[in-house]
XYZ file of C-alpha atoms in Angstrom:
383
model
C -23.419 36.653 27.684
C -25.253 35.855 24.569
C -28.246 32.501 24.988
C -27.186 29.845 22.791
C -30.717 29.915 22.129
C -32.918 33.186 23.280
C -36.894 33.322 23.332
C -36.597 35.140 20.025
C -34.695 32.599 18.275
C -37.305 30.164 19.290
C -39.848 32.605 17.565
C -37.493 32.219 14.611
C -37.453 28.111 14.705
C -40.779 28.444 15.020
C -41.377 30.117 12.197
C -39.012 28.457 9.878
C -40.974 25.352 10.737
C -44.048 27.101 10.177
C -42.948 28.286 6.745
C -41.063 24.635 6.287
C -44.747 23.032 6.200
C -46.477 25.857 3.850
C -47.490 25.928 0.747
C -45.401 28.232 -0.562
C -42.270 26.332 0.587
C -43.204 23.129 -1.164
C -44.311 25.585 -4.418
C -40.514 26.833 -4.553
C -39.546 23.869 -4.168
C -41.469 22.140 -6.779
C -40.122 25.015 -9.155
C -36.322 24.084 -7.714
C -36.797 20.615 -8.613
C -38.538 21.151 -11.595
C -35.864 24.116 -13.242
C -34.099 20.286 -14.761
C -36.816 19.839 -17.112
C -37.994 22.968 -18.250
C -38.687 23.992 -21.666
C -36.194 27.610 -22.991
C -32.857 28.210 -25.011
C -29.990 26.833 -22.241
C -26.645 26.208 -23.524
C -27.260 22.628 -22.629
C -31.181 21.077 -22.875
C -30.295 17.666 -23.025
C -33.373 15.413 -21.818
C -32.880 15.374 -17.053
C -32.218 12.466 -16.075
C -35.243 10.600 -14.667
C -34.906 10.735 -11.337
C -35.738 13.026 -9.172
C -32.940 16.405 -9.465
C -33.216 17.500 -5.715
C -31.551 14.657 -3.078
C -32.499 15.123 0.558
C -30.053 14.161 3.135
C -30.981 13.702 6.863
C -28.669 16.180 7.924
C -28.715 16.127 12.085
C -31.529 16.704 14.161
C -32.658 20.039 11.881
C -34.465 17.725 9.527
C -33.775 16.969 5.952
C -31.920 19.019 3.718
C -33.162 19.234 0.177
C -29.405 18.196 -2.184
C -29.490 20.664 -5.062
C -28.699 18.628 -8.733
C -25.903 21.334 -9.236
C -25.268 20.156 -12.633
C -28.960 20.589 -13.282
C -28.866 24.375 -12.671
C -25.901 25.227 -14.203
C -26.958 22.790 -17.405
C -30.297 25.218 -17.432
C -29.010 28.152 -16.596
C -25.923 28.290 -18.342
C -26.131 30.399 -21.851
C -25.151 29.456 -25.326
C -22.270 30.027 -27.498
C -24.316 31.908 -30.278
C -22.529 32.691 -33.178
C -24.685 36.142 -33.091
C -24.349 37.347 -29.675
C -22.228 40.458 -29.544
C -19.309 41.066 -26.334
C -20.874 41.984 -23.028
C -23.859 40.044 -23.595
C -22.705 36.576 -21.685
C -21.986 39.261 -18.622
C -19.507 42.466 -16.773
C -19.148 41.843 -13.861
C -16.865 43.957 -11.529
C -15.251 43.270 -8.638
C -14.806 46.268 -5.583
C -11.424 45.457 -3.663
C -7.872 45.636 -4.045
C -5.556 47.452 -1.591
C -1.908 47.733 -1.199
C -1.778 45.015 1.284
C -4.350 42.523 -0.745
C -3.506 41.861 -4.769
C -4.306 38.020 -4.753
C -8.359 38.453 -4.366
C -9.707 40.551 -6.756
C -6.921 38.889 -8.801
C -8.478 35.776 -8.198
C -12.481 36.155 -7.264
C -11.712 38.865 -11.355
C -10.331 36.632 -13.246
C -12.347 33.302 -12.255
C -15.326 35.604 -13.861
C -13.635 35.364 -17.405
C -12.889 32.239 -17.246
C -16.307 30.679 -16.152
C -17.326 32.698 -19.240
C -17.714 36.245 -18.507
C -17.156 38.537 -21.291
C -15.795 41.396 -18.961
C -13.990 41.915 -16.380
C -13.696 45.040 -14.094
C -11.273 45.427 -10.730
C -11.564 49.121 -8.488
C -8.196 48.950 -6.656
C -6.566 51.585 -4.732
C -3.837 52.540 -7.245
C -1.391 51.497 -4.701
C -2.664 48.340 -5.577
C -3.547 48.785 -9.601
C -0.184 48.148 -10.993
C 0.453 44.562 -9.349
C -3.326 43.250 -10.153
C -2.867 44.250 -14.167
C 0.631 43.193 -13.845
C -0.798 39.485 -13.041
C -3.002 39.349 -16.299
C -3.771 41.960 -19.492
C -7.209 40.026 -20.024
C -9.053 42.398 -16.786
C -9.509 46.032 -16.705
C -8.479 47.733 -13.943
C -9.714 51.372 -12.452
C -7.111 52.593 -9.921
C -9.758 55.484 -8.315
C -10.794 54.187 -4.114
C -8.458 55.497 -2.089
C -7.601 54.619 1.396
C -6.710 57.362 4.699
C -3.124 57.757 4.478
C -3.610 59.302 1.058
C -6.332 61.683 1.698
C -6.082 64.690 4.243
C -8.863 65.266 6.509
C -9.895 67.999 4.028
C -10.151 66.408 1.722
C -12.025 63.300 2.417
C -15.363 64.690 0.934
C -14.195 66.150 -2.306
C -12.607 62.365 -3.339
C -15.516 60.133 -1.474
C -18.034 62.104 -4.206
C -15.442 61.867 -6.449
C -14.935 58.060 -6.145
C -18.602 57.333 -6.392
C -19.334 59.673 -9.586
C -16.828 57.361 -11.222
C -18.024 54.056 -10.486
C -21.726 55.265 -11.291
C -20.105 56.355 -14.285
C -19.785 52.233 -15.373
C -22.375 50.465 -12.278
C -24.914 50.717 -15.507
C -23.100 48.529 -17.261
C -22.397 45.591 -14.411
C -24.730 41.979 -14.508
C -23.469 41.884 -11.172
C -20.773 42.657 -8.709
C -18.197 41.414 -5.801
C -17.479 43.476 -3.206
C -14.884 42.516 -0.995
C -11.840 40.730 -1.907
C -8.157 41.898 -1.277
C -11.026 44.621 0.520
C -8.917 46.137 3.399
C -10.281 47.520 6.867
C -9.631 50.654 6.385
C -11.865 53.574 7.776
C -12.335 55.709 5.070
C -11.870 52.945 1.707
C -14.703 51.073 4.001
C -17.050 54.483 3.968
C -16.718 54.888 -0.157
C -17.171 51.143 -0.953
C -20.490 51.377 0.952
C -21.605 54.533 -0.563
C -21.051 51.996 -4.240
C -23.485 49.750 -2.691
C -25.672 51.798 -1.814
C -25.298 52.733 -5.696
C -25.909 49.400 -6.604
C -28.782 49.008 -4.850
C -30.514 51.607 -6.209
C -29.766 50.554 -9.767
C -31.196 46.243 -9.261
C -27.486 45.786 -9.143
C -27.027 41.839 -7.985
C -23.872 42.380 -5.178
C -21.504 39.222 -4.242
C -20.451 40.004 -0.598
C -17.109 38.399 0.692
C -13.639 39.056 2.521
C -14.122 42.293 3.920
C -17.019 43.122 2.384
C -18.431 40.754 4.995
C -16.512 42.635 7.740
C -17.943 46.088 6.096
C -21.930 44.849 6.821
C -21.348 43.088 9.299
C -21.070 46.359 10.542
C -24.210 48.289 9.103
C -26.683 45.509 7.987
C -28.708 48.526 5.945
C -26.291 47.831 3.189
C -27.689 44.698 2.264
C -30.945 44.276 4.502
C -34.026 43.510 2.785
C -31.723 43.982 -0.234
C -33.432 40.532 -2.665
C -30.423 40.847 -4.966
C -27.129 40.230 -2.419
C -25.548 37.024 -1.795
C -23.122 36.395 1.208
C -20.816 33.943 0.986
C -18.832 33.830 5.011
C -16.735 30.631 5.832
C -17.226 29.148 9.143
C -16.018 32.697 11.080
C -18.110 35.243 8.769
C -20.694 33.366 9.529
C -19.972 33.068 13.237
C -20.013 37.105 13.558
C -22.788 37.107 11.749
C -25.012 34.880 13.474
C -23.221 36.698 17.098
C -24.883 40.494 15.375
C -27.948 39.047 13.865
C -29.391 36.559 15.471
C -28.088 37.259 19.274
C -26.670 33.704 19.720
C -23.901 31.324 18.923
C -24.715 29.072 15.868
C -26.148 26.108 17.145
C -25.290 23.190 14.594
C -27.769 21.103 15.563
C -30.632 22.910 14.094
C -27.703 24.980 11.090
C -30.281 24.468 8.065
C -32.995 26.724 10.695
C -30.590 28.918 12.211
C -29.827 30.222 8.682
C -33.156 30.676 7.361
C -34.150 32.463 10.221
C -30.573 34.848 9.540
C -31.960 35.151 6.017
C -35.153 36.317 7.573
C -34.101 38.761 9.788
C -31.926 40.533 7.590
C -34.711 40.954 4.940
C -34.372 37.584 2.692
C -30.955 37.883 1.938
C -29.400 35.236 0.027
C -26.491 33.875 2.067
C -24.279 30.565 1.797
C -22.350 29.053 4.209
C -19.501 28.393 3.068
C -17.637 24.636 4.933
C -18.063 20.660 3.971
C -21.449 21.204 2.093
C -22.256 24.264 0.908
C -25.706 25.592 3.141
C -27.961 28.095 1.054
C -30.732 29.877 1.728
C -32.663 33.104 1.008
C -34.971 32.369 3.964
C -37.560 30.016 2.051
C -35.598 27.825 0.821
C -32.693 25.411 1.862
C -30.751 23.495 0.306
C -27.029 22.240 0.123
C -24.434 20.905 -2.470
C -22.254 18.907 -1.004
C -19.743 17.364 -3.514
C -16.125 15.936 -2.656
C -13.610 19.107 -3.792
C -10.331 19.043 -2.503
C -9.078 18.270 0.943
C -6.598 20.730 0.329
C -7.663 24.346 2.054
C -4.903 26.759 0.203
C -6.086 30.759 0.726
C -8.013 32.370 -2.024
C -11.105 29.532 -3.363
C -13.284 32.165 -1.306
C -12.751 34.755 -4.248
C -12.825 32.345 -6.705
C -16.204 31.365 -5.334
C -17.408 34.750 -5.554
C -16.299 35.010 -9.302
C -17.849 32.439 -10.357
C -21.155 32.863 -8.468
C -21.541 36.548 -9.876
C -21.743 35.090 -13.459
C -23.555 31.990 -12.838
C -26.389 34.615 -10.593
C -26.360 36.925 -13.469
C -26.970 34.528 -15.780
C -29.584 32.788 -13.816
C -31.560 36.196 -13.581
C -31.296 36.641 -17.361
C -32.595 32.829 -17.790
C -35.610 33.436 -15.301
C -36.324 37.048 -16.830
C -36.369 36.224 -20.335
C -38.141 32.661 -19.719
C -41.474 33.293 -20.773
C -42.734 29.992 -18.914
C -44.834 31.193 -15.722
C -43.108 28.403 -13.188
C -40.184 30.130 -13.381
C -41.235 33.664 -11.869
C -40.513 32.590 -8.448
C -37.394 30.660 -8.454
C -34.634 32.795 -6.418
C -31.994 33.453 -9.091
C -29.308 34.117 -6.315
C -30.190 30.994 -4.995
C -29.006 29.058 -8.261
C -26.086 30.590 -8.716
C -24.588 30.572 -5.658
C -25.499 26.003 -6.502
C -24.099 26.354 -10.020
C -20.528 28.763 -8.068
C -20.606 25.787 -5.322
C -20.311 22.792 -7.574
C -18.103 24.721 -9.370
C -15.098 25.327 -7.794
C -16.058 21.661 -6.167
C -15.310 20.184 -9.619
C -12.254 22.385 -10.572
C -10.710 21.767 -7.094
C -11.060 17.873 -7.411
C -9.495 18.537 -10.307
C -6.521 20.328 -9.402
C -5.887 17.779 -6.744
C -6.027 14.906 -8.512
C -3.012 16.804 -10.782
C -1.101 18.262 -7.730
C -1.840 16.951 -4.118
C -0.789 18.568 -1.635
C 1.322 21.409 -3.745
C -2.004 22.578 -5.181
C -2.957 25.924 -5.241
C -5.541 28.648 -6.310
C -4.201 29.250 -9.725
C -3.808 25.640 -10.809
C -7.765 25.736 -9.883
C -8.561 28.502 -11.480
C -6.888 27.164 -14.865
C -9.592 24.028 -14.297
C -12.971 25.956 -13.630
C -13.390 25.835 -17.272
C -12.598 22.286 -17.920
C -15.296 21.488 -15.255
C -17.878 23.408 -16.918
C -17.211 21.955 -20.371
C -18.253 18.490 -17.915
C -21.380 19.456 -16.789
C -22.172 21.503 -20.620
C -20.142 20.939 -23.366
C -19.982 24.272 -25.328
C -20.677 22.815 -28.884
C -23.949 21.101 -27.958
C-alpha cells in the first residue's frame, strides 16, 4: 500500500518551496515574462501588451501557478517566412511509431507538424503500417523499417535490431526534433528497438517528445530520459498517475499539483513534463507554468497526437531562436518549456475553432485543419 505522502515526498516539497523562493527561480520567471519584449528577428515582433506577460492564477492549496502568456511565446519563437530560406530550415520532424494495429496516431502527429509549419515530416513505422500511412497523405516521408516480434525469429533479433538502428541513424542528424510513441504499440521487440533509437537521439542531442506508448516504455525504463534536458513528456491523466506512482512512490496529489509536478521533473533529472488536463501544467523542475485557454468540450481521440507533433515543431523553433539570439537574458530560458506552452495554446485554439464549426461531430482531422488558421490569428504570416 503506497503512502499518499511518504517522507521523501515531504523532502521534495520542501526543496520545491525553497527553489520557489530563490533568486534563481525569480530570475527564470523574469526571463519567461520578458520573452514578449525581447528584441530579435522573430516573425511577429509587434510591440507587446503593456500588461505583464505572465498572469497569476490561484491553484488550490499549492499557491499561485503562473499562466503563461502563450500568445507572446508563439509570436517570439515562430520564424519569419523569408524568401531566402530553403527547404528544411523551418524544421524537420520525425515520428517514431505506427504498427499494424495503430496507423492513425503517427499520421496525426506527423501531419500536424507540417500544418504548424515544419518543412519536412517523417514517419518511421513497421512495414504493415507504412502503406496505410502513405495512403493518408503524400506529404509525409514514410520509412517502413521497424519490426514486431511476430516477423522476426529469435535468431534474427540482434541482427534486425542493429539494422533498424543503422537505418534510423542515417537520418537522425537531419532532424530538429523527434516524437516517440504515437501508435507505437507495446510489442517487446519493437520497444527494444525504439529504446536504442532514443539512446542514439540523446547522444546526437536531438530533442525528443515522448507521448502515448512511448510513455509506457519510459515509465518502465526511466534511464531512457533521465537527466535529458532535451526530453519532453506529455502524459494524460492516466499516464501521469503511473509516472507519479513509479517515480515518487505515491498517488497524484491534486491539492499540491504544481509542487508534485516539480518534484517529479527533478526526480527524473530536470526533464520537461506537460501534464495534460483542463489546464496543461508544465514544468522542468525549476519553473512551473500553465496554459488554461479553453479549447473544446469534445474529447475525441487523437488530440494528444496533434499536440505532440505541434510541440515538436515549436520546441525546435524555440531552440533555434534561443541559440541564435545574442541577448544574454535569453540563455537561461528552457526552449522545451516554450515549445510546450506554444503547442498547448495552438491545439486549444484549433479545437475551439473546430468545435464551433462541427459541434458534437468534431473529430481529430477537423482540429488539424484549423491549426494553420489558429497560428495565423496569433502570428500573421505577412508580418
